[in-house]
Amino acid sequence: MKSSLIIFLWIALMTVGCGSKPPEKKPDAINIAFQGWIGYSPFYLGRDLGFFKDEGIELNIVNEQLDSARRDAFIAGMLDAEAGTLDLLVSKRGQGALIVSVMEIDYSFGADGIVAMDNIQTLADLKGKKVVLSKNDVSDMFLSYLFHEQGLSRDDVAVIAKRPDEVAAAFVNGEGDAAVTWEPELSAAAKRPGSRVFLTSKDQPGFIVDTLNVRQDLAVRNPDLVRRLMRGWFRSMRYAKEHPVEAARLTAKYYGITQAEYQNQIAGLKWVDYKEQNTPANFAKWRDVLNLIVSIKSGQAGSSSQINAVEVINPTLLQKLYENIR
Amino acid sequence: MKISAKLSLFFLFILTLFLSAALTFFYIQTRGHLLDIIFSNLNGLASLKAQRLNVLLQQYQQESSALARSPWIVQPLKNMQGAAAGDEVLNALNASLSQIQRLDNAAYEIFILDPRGKVIASSDLTRLGADKSDDAYFLGAQNGPYVKDVYLSPTTRKFGFAVSSPIHDPQTGSWLGVVVTRYTLEDINMILTEHSGLGSTGETYLVNKYGRMITASRFLDNASLELKVDTDNLKKAFREHRDQRLAPGQEKTPLIYDDYRGQRVIGTHYYIPSMDWVVVAEMDTAEAFLPLKKIQMEFWFFLGLVPIISLLVAMYLARHISRPLNRLREGIVVIAAGGSNRKVAVTSHDELGEVAVAFNRMADDLQTSTTSIERLNQEIAERQKIEAGLKDSDEKIRVLASAAQDAMIMMDNRGTVIFWNPAAEKIFGYSAAEIIGQALHSILAPPRFQPASQAAMPDWQNTGKGNAVGKTLELAAIRKDGVEIPVELSLSSALLNGEWQAVGVMRDITKRKKIEAQIKAQGEFLNMAINSLTHPFYIIDANNYHIVLANDAAARGQPLGNMTCHKLTHHSDQPCGDAHRCPLREVKEKKRYVICEHQHFDPDGNKKFYEVHGYPIFDQDGNVAQMIEYSLNIDDRKQAEEKIRAANEELQAALKTSESLREDLEQARNKAEAASKAKSEFLANMSHEIRTPMNAILGFGQLLQRTPLDEQQKKYMSSVQSSGELLLRVIDDILNFSKYESGTVTLENIDFDIRYLINDVFKMILPKLSGKNIDTYIDIPKDFPQYLKGDPTRIRQIFVNLLNNAVKFTATGSIGIIAQVEQPADLSGKVTLRFRVKDTGIGIPEDKMGNIFNAFEQADTSTTRKYGGTGLGLAICASLVKLMGGKVWVESQQGQGSDFIIVAPFALADPAFQADIVPIATEKLRGKKTMIVDDNDLARQITERYCLDAGIEVLAIANGSSTALDQVRSLMVAGNKPDLILMDIMMPQMDGYHLAREIKALEGGGDIKLIALTSDVMSGTAEKSQEYGFDGYLPKPILEPELLQVIAAVLGDKRAAGPIVTRHTAAELTFLRKKILAAEDNPANQFLLENYFEILQCDCDFASTGRAAIEKLKHNRYDLCLMDVHMPDIDGLEAARIIRQELKNKIPIIAVTADVFKNSIDQCLEAGMDDFVGKPIILDQLREKILKYA
C-alpha cells in the first residue's frame, strides 16, 4: 500500500514535470513593405513556409505601392525594411529617410521595359510623345537612364503620372503613346492593339537592381537581426529556384496572376545568390550603379541632395553582415 | 495498517475525489460561460466601432466629393486651364477654403492640387506652390475619392489623415485637379476611446498596417503612431484577413494573450480592409474573471471542509468495528500461547457478539483435552531420545564401512562371514547377501592355501591367535569369476559375546604388482641401452665424485666399486683443479646441462680429446645430487679444425687483393656516368636553346600570316614557314640521333590510338604526293588492336621517316602501310605487331642493304644531292625500334621498290582511357579564363595572342615561377580563379614541374587545369609532366590549332585521373565519336561527305530531305547538323525554321550551299542556322566548322 502510493505520487510528479515547458522566446517582429514586383515573391514564400520564423523573425509584409508612403513610414519609424530599387532608395534617402542598402535581391532581366505603339521604333522616336509611368519610380529612372545613355533629354517627352498598378490600365485605355512599367503590368499593357514591348531591361541589364534596404539605426544597433532576415531571404530564394512549380502555387495569388503567368514572369529577372554578391568586385559594381543613378538625378530638376554611395552601401557594414550569414 | 485507518482514508479519498471533480467541473463551466459573455461583448464593441469608423470615412469621402464638385472650385480651375489664374481668383479660392476649414472641427487643412500635383490654393497660405505630385492623396485620387492612411506630416508635424477627391469639368469630364482635406484624429479617437461597457481595464483602439496604434491608449500617453502593438490578436488579424484574405467578421474564438503592456487580456479584433486597419477590443483577464474569483474562494472552502467531516465519520465507524475484533484477537493470542482458560467479553448481539460466544466455548473444550495429552507426550519424548542415539552410532559405522576403499570382512568363530562391506563386494564380486553366512576360506582362499588355513583354525577359535593375526601379509585370493588376484591382508581378532571373531582388511594389489614388474623390466632395458653405447657413460655422485653407474665402455670390465671420476679419467686422487674445465664442477655451479672439451685418459690409458656432456639430476631441494656424463672422442675433429683455420688465413689474404681492384672499377664507372650525364644535359639545353627561338619564328610567322598581306607577302611568309619547319625537322633529327646514339633516351609510356596515328601520318605526306601519279593505301585488319601503350611521338617519327623516304624515292606506282598482328597478346598483355611500309620506288642495291640503317650512310651519295636528306632518318628509325625492343629490316629489289618491316612488342591500352574526355567545341572556349607563365617574352606574346583570338580571357601573365604563384593566389582570393594555366617548364629558380605541384597544393588549386609547354622533348617529358600533375602537354614550337585542340580536350576531360592529354590525344579525340547529321539529297555529295567523315573519324547519319532530317532529330541526338539548302519536299531553310521554332532544338546547323552571297547567307541565319560552308565542300573547312561548333 505504502509503496503503491509512493509510486503513484512519483508518476504524477513526473507527468507534471515533463508536461511543463520552458517559455518560448518571442520572435522579433519586422515590418517590411514593397510594391507588387514579382522578384520579391520569395518573401511571401519564406513567410508562409516558416523560413523566417526559423530565424526567429515574425515578418509582417505590407503591400505599399507608393514610394512616398514608404518614405513617410521609414521617417516615422513604422517601417523597418523594404525591398526596392536603388533609384528609389536615393530619392527616399535624399528626402530624409535614413536607410541603407544591405543585400541585392535581383536584377531586372526583361521584366522591366517600355511598351510602345508600333510607330515608335527607337528611343528618339519618343520625342514629343506622351509616356505613362509612375513618377519618381523605377520606371521613371529607367527611362531617364535610357535617355541619358542615348544623349536624349527627358524634357522632350510628356509624362502622364499614374500609380504603379494603374499604368497598364491607363495605357490600354488609350492614354499615352508609350508606357514604362514592369511585370505583370508590362505584359498587360502590351495587350493594347498596335503596341508591343519595345525595349526591356534585358537589353540593358544591370541597371535596375532591387535591393533589401533597412533603417540605418536598425542595421547599426542590431546587425544580427538584419543578418537573420538576409539568411531567411537566401533560403526562400533558393527554395523558389529549386521548386519553381511549388513557388508559383504558393505565391501567384499574392500578385493576382495565374501560376503559369508567374513562372513566365519570373524568367524576366535574375535573383542574385549569396556567393555571387559576396565579393568586393560586386560590392563595387553595386556602388557604381548607385553613383550613376545619383549623377543622373543630379541633372534633373528638383533632385535630392547629394548622396554618398559609401554611406548607403557601406562596405564595413556589409562585411560584418555577410561574414556570418552562413 | 489498522482497519480504522484504512476505512478512514478510504472514505476521505472517495469523498474528496468526488467533491473535487464536481467543483472543478462547475468551475470550468462557469469560466467558459463567463468568457463567452465577455468575448461576445468585446466582439460586439469591436464590430460596432469598426462600422462607425467606416461610416465616418464614408462621410469624409462624401464631403470631399461634394467639395470637389463645388462650382466655386470647379469654375476657377476650368478658367485656369491653359492660362495662369489671376491673383484675385486665387485669393478668393484661398479664402473660401480657409472658411470651410474653420467650420469643420476635424479638418485642419484643405488645399487644391493642379493636374501636375502642385498646390495652387490652400487654407494654409504657406503651402502654396508645394509639389505633391508623388504623394498618395494626389496619385490615389485621380479616379475617385481616396483616403490616405494616418501619418505624421513632415511639414506641419501633426498626426492626421487625408481625404482627397478628383475635380472634373462637369461638361467635358476633363480632369482639373485634386482637392485634399486633412483631418485630425479627433473623430476617430472619439469613437475608439469611448469605454462604456469595458469596465475599468477594457479598451478599444485602432492599429495600422505597420502594427502601430493610431488612436490614444487608455493606459499610456503619446501612443499614437509611436506604440508598437505586437500581440497574438493582431497577428491573427493580419494573418487571416490580410494575408489569407478571409472576410472580416465577428471572431468566433476568444483569445487570451499578453497585450502591449504585458498584461493578460481577453481580446478580439475587427479588420477594416479598405484601410488595412484593425480595431482591437481587450479587457484584462483579472477584471473579466473577477466573479469567478468569488466562486473559487467558496470552492476551496468546501474542498477543505468536506474532507474533515468525512474523516471524522470514518473514524467513528472504524472504531465501532475494530474494537470487538481487537478483543477477539487478544484472546486467540493467549490461547495460542497456552492459556486455555481465557474468555472474551461479549458486548454486542451482532455477528461480532456471536463470534465471541463461539470462541469462549472452544476455549473450555480445549482446556479439558490438554492434561492427558501432556503425559503421553512426556513418554514419547524419552523413547525417541534413546532411539535417536542408537540410530546415530549405527549410521556412523555404516558410513565408515561404505566409504572404505579396502574390503572389510568379519568372520565369526565358525569361520562364516558375518560382515562384508561394499568394497569387498567390488573387489571379490560377491554381494553381501550372497556371502554372509558362507565359509570364508573355502570361498576366497586358493585351494593351495586352504589346508594351511584350516589347520590353523582350531587354535585361533580358542585363543584368537595365529600366524597371520596382527600382521600384514601378501596373499592370493580368488574372485567370484575364478580369477586369482594378489591381495594384501591385515588381520586382527576381537572377542565379542564370549567368542573370538576375526576382522580382516584386504586390499587388491594387482595393479601394484604390475607396476613393480614394469619398473623392473625398464631397469633391465635401461641397463642394456647404456651398455650398448660405445662411448663412456657415467652417473657420478655430485657430492663425493663416486661413480654410481658406468657402462661397459667406461668400465671396460674392471670393477669400479667406489672409484671417483677423476681417478678413472685423470688417474688422480684429487678432483680436477683449474687447469681444465671439470664438467661436474660446471654442472654444480650452473645447475644446467653443459658441454665442455676435456682431455683425459681413455679406458685404454691413452690421453685423448673428449667432448663431455653433463646432465644434472636434482634432489628435492633443487640441488645437483648426481650428474649423468657422456663423453665423445673428438680427436679427428680437432685435426680437421686446424686444417680449416690454415685455409681461412690464405683466403683473407686473397680478398684484400680483390678489394683494391673493385675500387678502381668503381672510379672508372663514375667517370663514364658523369660524361654521359653531361652529354644529356648538353643535348637537352641545345634542344631548349634551339626550339625557343624557333617557337618565336614559327609562331610570329603564323600570326603574321593572319594579318592583311598582299599575294607576294603571303608567298614569302609561306616560304618562311615551310623553311622554318624544315629546319626544325633537320635540327630534330640531329639532336634526336645524338640522344639515341648515347642510349640515354627514355621512351614515353602513354596510351594512344595506333589506327589514328597511322591515318594521321599518312595525311601528313599526302600533300607531297601532289603532282605524282602515286596510289596510297592503308591496310589494317579488323582484329588489329586500336589502343596501345607506348611513345606515339617516336612511333610517328619512325613512320614519318619511312614514308618520307618512300615518297622521296618513288616517282610512280604506290605507297602503303600494312599492319598485322605478328603474335597475339600473351599472359602479360603484350602483343607483337608487324608494320610494313611498302613502295614501288627505285629500290636498294643488294650490297648496300647491310649498311642502310647505319648513320650517315645512304644507298647512293648522289641521291643526297638529288633527293636531299641528312642520312640520319633510317639510323634514327633503327635506334628507336631497338629501344622499343623490336627489330627493323628491309626487303628490296633495285628498280622494283622496297618493303621496310618493323616487328615490335606493345602493351595493350584500356580504351576506356579516352571515354571521359569529350573536347569542348572551340566556340565554347569563349569566356574561359587562363593564365600564362613563361620566362620567354616572345613565347608569352604568341601564346597570349592565340588565346585572345580564340576568345579566351587572359587573366594574368607571369614571367617566372615566383611571381606566378603569388598571382594565382591573388586571383583565387579575388574570386577569379583561372580555368587553366599554360606553363613553360624550363624556367629559372623553380621549374614548371615544381610550380605545378605548388599550384595543385593550393586550396582550390586542384580544379585548375595545367598544360605544359616545353622545349625539352627529349626524355620522357610527357610522362614526367603527368607525374607532376599536368593535365595536358604540348611541345614547342606551339601551333595554334594544336594549342586550341589540347585546351579543348583538357577542359572537356572529366576523368579524376588518367594519361596526360597530348596534341595527338587531342587530335584523336576532337573528332572521335562526334555524331553528325548530314541532310543532303545528292548521292555524289553524300559519298564525298562519307569519305570526309571517315577521315575525320566522325559518326555520320544521312537524311535526303528536310522532312527526314526533322524526323531524325526528333528521335536521335547529334552534335552537329549539315543542312543542304536546296532539297526536295521541305528545303533546308524551312527545315531549320521548324527545328528551331517547333522542335525548340538548339543543335548547331551549318548550311551547305553553293550560293554564298550575302542575301542568301542572311536568309540562312534568319532561318535559325548558325554558319555555312560553300560548295564544293573542302575537308579543312568542314574540319574547322566541326571543331568550332560540335
CSV table of N, CA, C and O in Angstrom, one decimal, chain B residues 743-810:
chain,number,residue,atom,x,y,z
B,743,GLY,N,72.2,6.4,-76.1
B,743,GLY,CA,71.5,5.4,-75.3
B,743,GLY,C,70.8,5.9,-74.1
B,743,GLY,O,70.4,5.2,-73.2
B,744,THR,N,70.7,7.2,-73.9
B,744,THR,CA,70.2,7.8,-72.7
B,744,THR,C,68.8,8.3,-72.8
B,744,THR,O,68.2,8.9,-72.0
B,745,VAL,N,68.2,8.0,-74.0
B,745,VAL,CA,66.8,8.5,-74.2
B,745,VAL,C,65.8,7.6,-73.4
B,745,VAL,O,66.1,6.4,-73.3
B,746,THR,N,64.8,8.2,-72.9
B,746,THR,CA,63.7,7.4,-72.2
B,746,THR,C,62.4,7.5,-73.0
B,746,THR,O,62.0,8.6,-73.4
B,747,LEU,N,61.9,6.4,-73.4
B,747,LEU,CA,60.7,6.4,-74.2
B,747,LEU,C,59.5,6.7,-73.2
B,747,LEU,O,59.4,6.3,-72.1
B,748,GLU,N,58.4,7.4,-73.8
B,748,GLU,CA,57.2,7.6,-73.1
B,748,GLU,C,56.4,6.3,-73.0
B,748,GLU,O,56.7,5.4,-73.8
B,749,ASN,N,55.6,6.2,-72.0
B,749,ASN,CA,54.7,5.0,-71.9
B,749,ASN,C,53.2,5.5,-71.7
B,749,ASN,O,52.7,5.4,-70.6
B,750,ILE,N,52.6,6.1,-72.7
B,750,ILE,CA,51.3,6.6,-72.6
B,750,ILE,C,50.4,6.0,-73.6
B,750,ILE,O,50.8,5.3,-74.5
B,751,ASP,N,49.1,6.1,-73.3
B,751,ASP,CA,48.1,5.5,-74.2
B,751,ASP,C,47.9,6.2,-75.5
B,751,ASP,O,47.9,7.5,-75.5
B,752,PHE,N,47.7,5.6,-76.6
B,752,PHE,CA,47.4,6.3,-77.9
B,752,PHE,C,46.7,5.3,-78.8
B,752,PHE,O,46.6,4.1,-78.6
B,753,ASP,N,46.1,5.9,-79.9
B,753,ASP,CA,45.3,5.2,-80.8
B,753,ASP,C,46.2,4.9,-82.1
B,753,ASP,O,46.5,5.9,-82.8
B,754,ILE,N,46.6,3.7,-82.3
B,754,ILE,CA,47.5,3.4,-83.4
B,754,ILE,C,46.9,3.6,-84.7
B,754,ILE,O,47.5,4.0,-85.7
B,755,ARG,N,45.6,3.3,-84.8
B,755,ARG,CA,44.9,3.4,-86.1
B,755,ARG,C,44.9,4.9,-86.5
B,755,ARG,O,45.2,5.3,-87.6
B,756,TYR,N,44.6,5.7,-85.5
B,756,TYR,CA,44.5,7.2,-85.8
B,756,TYR,C,45.9,7.7,-86.2
B,756,TYR,O,46.0,8.5,-87.1
B,757,LEU,N,46.9,7.1,-85.5
B,757,LEU,CA,48.3,7.6,-85.7
B,757,LEU,C,48.7,7.3,-87.2
B,757,LEU,O,49.3,8.2,-87.9
B,758,ILE,N,48.4,6.1,-87.6
B,758,ILE,CA,48.8,5.7,-89.0
B,758,ILE,C,48.1,6.6,-90.0
B,758,ILE,O,48.7,7.1,-90.9
B,759,ASN,N,46.8,6.8,-89.8
B,759,ASN,CA,46.0,7.6,-90.7
B,759,ASN,C,46.6,9.0,-90.7
B,759,ASN,O,46.7,9.7,-91.8
B,760,ASP,N,46.9,9.5,-89.5
B,760,ASP,CA,47.4,10.9,-89.4
B,760,ASP,C,48.7,11.1,-90.1
B,760,ASP,O,48.9,12.1,-90.8
B,761,VAL,N,49.7,10.1,-89.9
B,761,VAL,CA,51.0,10.3,-90.6
B,761,VAL,C,50.8,10.3,-92.1
B,761,VAL,O,51.5,10.9,-92.8
B,762,PHE,N,49.9,9.4,-92.5
B,762,PHE,CA,49.6,9.3,-94.0
B,762,PHE,C,49.1,10.7,-94.5
B,762,PHE,O,49.5,11.1,-95.6
B,763,LYS,N,48.2,11.3,-93.7
B,763,LYS,CA,47.7,12.6,-94.1
B,763,LYS,C,48.8,13.6,-94.3
B,763,LYS,O,48.7,14.5,-95.2
B,764,MET,N,49.9,13.5,-93.4
B,764,MET,CA,50.9,14.5,-93.5
B,764,MET,C,51.7,14.4,-94.8
B,764,MET,O,52.2,15.4,-95.3
B,765,ILE,N,51.8,13.2,-95.4
B,765,ILE,CA,52.6,13.1,-96.6
B,765,ILE,C,51.8,13.2,-97.8
B,765,ILE,O,52.4,13.3,-98.9
B,766,LEU,N,50.5,13.2,-97.7
B,766,LEU,CA,49.6,13.4,-98.9
B,766,LEU,C,50.0,14.6,-99.7
B,766,LEU,O,50.0,14.5,-100.9
B,767,PRO,N,50.2,15.8,-99.1
B,767,PRO,CA,50.5,17.0,-99.9
B,767,PRO,C,51.7,16.7,-100.7
B,767,PRO,O,51.9,17.3,-101.8
B,768,LYS,N,52.7,15.9,-100.3
B,768,LYS,CA,53.9,15.7,-101.0
B,768,LYS,C,53.7,14.9,-102.3
B,768,LYS,O,54.6,14.8,-103.2
B,769,LEU,N,52.5,14.2,-102.3
B,769,LEU,CA,52.3,13.4,-103.5
B,769,LEU,C,51.6,14.2,-104.6
B,769,LEU,O,51.3,13.6,-105.7
B,770,SER,N,51.4,15.5,-104.3
B,770,SER,CA,50.7,16.3,-105.3
B,770,SER,C,51.5,16.3,-106.6
B,770,SER,O,52.8,16.6,-106.5
B,771,GLY,N,51.0,16.1,-107.7
B,771,GLY,CA,51.7,16.1,-109.0
B,771,GLY,C,52.3,14.7,-109.3
B,771,GLY,O,52.8,14.5,-110.5
B,772,LYS,N,52.3,13.8,-108.4
B,772,LYS,CA,52.9,12.5,-108.7
B,772,LYS,C,51.7,11.5,-108.9
B,772,LYS,O,50.7,11.5,-108.3
B,773,ASN,N,52.0,10.5,-109.8
B,773,ASN,CA,51.0,9.5,-110.1
B,773,ASN,C,51.2,8.3,-109.2
B,773,ASN,O,51.7,7.3,-109.6
B,774,ILE,N,50.9,8.6,-107.9
B,774,ILE,CA,51.1,7.5,-106.9
B,774,ILE,C,49.9,7.2,-106.1
B,774,ILE,O,49.2,8.1,-105.6
B,775,ASP,N,49.5,5.9,-106.1
B,775,ASP,CA,48.4,5.5,-105.3
B,775,ASP,C,48.8,5.3,-103.8
B,775,ASP,O,50.0,4.9,-103.6
B,776,THR,N,47.9,5.5,-102.9
B,776,THR,CA,48.3,5.2,-101.5
B,776,THR,C,47.2,4.3,-100.9
B,776,THR,O,46.1,4.3,-101.3
B,777,TYR,N,47.6,3.5,-99.9
B,777,TYR,CA,46.7,2.6,-99.3
B,777,TYR,C,47.2,2.4,-97.8
B,777,TYR,O,48.3,2.5,-97.5
B,778,ILE,N,46.2,2.1,-97.0
B,778,ILE,CA,46.5,1.6,-95.6
B,778,ILE,C,45.7,0.4,-95.4
B,778,ILE,O,44.5,0.3,-95.6
B,779,ASP,N,46.4,-0.7,-95.0
B,779,ASP,CA,45.7,-2.0,-94.8
B,779,ASP,C,45.9,-2.4,-93.4
B,779,ASP,O,46.9,-2.8,-92.9
B,780,ILE,N,44.8,-2.2,-92.6
B,780,ILE,CA,44.8,-2.6,-91.2
B,780,ILE,C,43.6,-3.5,-91.0
B,780,ILE,O,42.4,-3.1,-91.2
B,781,PRO,N,43.8,-4.7,-90.6
B,781,PRO,CA,42.7,-5.7,-90.5
B,781,PRO,C,41.9,-5.3,-89.3
B,781,PRO,O,42.3,-4.6,-88.4
B,782,LYS,N,40.7,-5.9,-89.3
B,782,LYS,CA,39.7,-5.6,-88.2
B,782,LYS,C,40.2,-6.0,-86.8
B,782,LYS,O,39.8,-5.4,-85.8
B,783,ASP,N,40.9,-7.2,-86.8
B,783,ASP,CA,41.3,-7.7,-85.5
B,783,ASP,C,42.6,-7.0,-85.0
B,783,ASP,O,43.1,-7.3,-83.9
B,784,PHE,N,43.1,-6.0,-85.7
B,784,PHE,CA,44.3,-5.3,-85.3
B,784,PHE,C,43.9,-4.4,-84.1
B,784,PHE,O,42.9,-3.7,-84.1
B,785,PRO,N,44.7,-4.4,-83.0
B,785,PRO,CA,44.3,-3.6,-81.8
B,785,PRO,C,44.3,-2.1,-82.1
B,785,PRO,O,45.0,-1.7,-83.0
B,786,GLN,N,43.4,-1.3,-81.4
B,786,GLN,CA,43.4,0.1,-81.7
B,786,GLN,C,44.2,0.9,-80.7
B,786,GLN,O,44.9,1.8,-81.0
B,787,TYR,N,44.1,0.5,-79.4
B,787,TYR,CA,44.7,1.3,-78.3
B,787,TYR,C,45.9,0.6,-77.8
B,787,TYR,O,45.8,-0.5,-77.3
B,788,LEU,N,47.1,1.3,-77.8
B,788,LEU,CA,48.3,0.7,-77.3
B,788,LEU,C,49.0,1.6,-76.3
B,788,LEU,O,48.6,2.8,-76.2
B,789,LYS,N,49.9,1.1,-75.6
B,789,LYS,CA,50.7,1.9,-74.7
B,789,LYS,C,52.1,2.0,-75.3
B,789,LYS,O,52.7,1.0,-75.8
B,790,GLY,N,52.6,3.2,-75.3
B,790,GLY,CA,54.0,3.4,-75.9
B,790,GLY,C,54.3,4.9,-76.1
B,790,GLY,O,53.7,5.7,-75.4
B,791,ASP,N,55.2,5.1,-77.0
B,791,ASP,CA,55.6,6.5,-77.2
B,791,ASP,C,55.1,6.9,-78.6
B,791,ASP,O,55.8,6.7,-79.6
B,792,PRO,N,53.9,7.5,-78.7
B,792,PRO,CA,53.4,7.8,-80.0
B,792,PRO,C,54.2,8.8,-80.8
B,792,PRO,O,54.3,8.7,-82.1
B,793,THR,N,54.9,9.7,-80.1
B,793,THR,CA,55.7,10.7,-80.9
B,793,THR,C,56.9,9.9,-81.6
B,793,THR,O,57.1,10.2,-82.8
B,794,ARG,N,57.5,9.0,-80.9
B,794,ARG,CA,58.6,8.3,-81.6
B,794,ARG,C,58.1,7.4,-82.7
B,794,ARG,O,58.8,7.2,-83.7
B,795,ILE,N,57.0,6.7,-82.4
B,795,ILE,CA,56.4,5.8,-83.4
B,795,ILE,C,56.1,6.6,-84.7
B,795,ILE,O,56.3,6.2,-85.8
B,796,ARG,N,55.5,7.8,-84.4
B,796,ARG,CA,55.1,8.7,-85.5
B,796,ARG,C,56.4,9.1,-86.3
B,796,ARG,O,56.4,9.1,-87.5
B,797,GLN,N,57.5,9.3,-85.6
B,797,GLN,CA,58.8,9.7,-86.2
B,797,GLN,C,59.2,8.6,-87.1
B,797,GLN,O,59.7,8.8,-88.2
B,798,ILE,N,59.1,7.3,-86.6
B,798,ILE,CA,59.5,6.2,-87.4
B,798,ILE,C,58.8,6.2,-88.7
B,798,ILE,O,59.3,6.1,-89.8
B,799,PHE,N,57.4,6.2,-88.6
B,799,PHE,CA,56.6,6.1,-89.8
B,799,PHE,C,56.9,7.3,-90.7
B,799,PHE,O,56.9,7.2,-92.0
B,800,VAL,N,57.0,8.5,-90.2
B,800,VAL,CA,57.2,9.7,-91.0
B,800,VAL,C,58.5,9.5,-91.8
B,800,VAL,O,58.6,9.8,-93.0
B,801,ASN,N,59.6,9.1,-91.1
B,801,ASN,CA,60.9,8.9,-91.8
B,801,ASN,C,60.7,7.9,-92.9
B,801,ASN,O,61.2,8.1,-94.0
B,802,LEU,N,60.1,6.8,-92.6
B,802,LEU,CA,60.0,5.7,-93.7
B,802,LEU,C,59.1,6.2,-94.8
B,802,LEU,O,59.4,6.0,-96.0
B,803,LEU,N,58.0,6.9,-94.5
B,803,LEU,CA,57.1,7.4,-95.5
B,803,LEU,C,57.8,8.5,-96.3
B,803,LEU,O,57.6,8.6,-97.6
B,804,ASN,N,58.5,9.4,-95.7
B,804,ASN,CA,59.2,10.4,-96.4
B,804,ASN,C,60.2,9.8,-97.4
B,804,ASN,O,60.3,10.3,-98.5
B,805,ASN,N,60.9,8.8,-96.9
B,805,ASN,CA,61.8,8.1,-97.8
B,805,ASN,C,61.0,7.5,-99.0
B,805,ASN,O,61.5,7.6,-100.2
B,806,ALA,N,59.9,6.9,-98.7
B,806,ALA,CA,59.1,6.2,-99.8
B,806,ALA,C,58.7,7.3,-100.8
B,806,ALA,O,58.8,7.1,-102.0
B,807,VAL,N,58.2,8.4,-100.3
B,807,VAL,CA,57.8,9.5,-101.2
B,807,VAL,C,58.9,10.0,-102.0
B,807,VAL,O,58.8,10.2,-103.2
B,808,LYS,N,60.1,10.1,-101.3
B,808,LYS,CA,61.3,10.7,-101.9
B,808,LYS,C,61.7,9.8,-103.1
B,808,LYS,O,62.1,10.3,-104.2
B,809,PHE,N,61.7,8.5,-102.9
B,809,PHE,CA,62.3,7.6,-103.9
B,809,PHE,C,61.3,7.0,-104.8
B,809,PHE,O,61.7,6.0,-105.5
B,810,THR,N,60.0,7.4,-104.7
B,810,THR,CA,59.0,6.7,-105.6
B,810,THR,C,58.5,7.8,-106.6
B,810,THR,O,57.9,8.8,-106.1
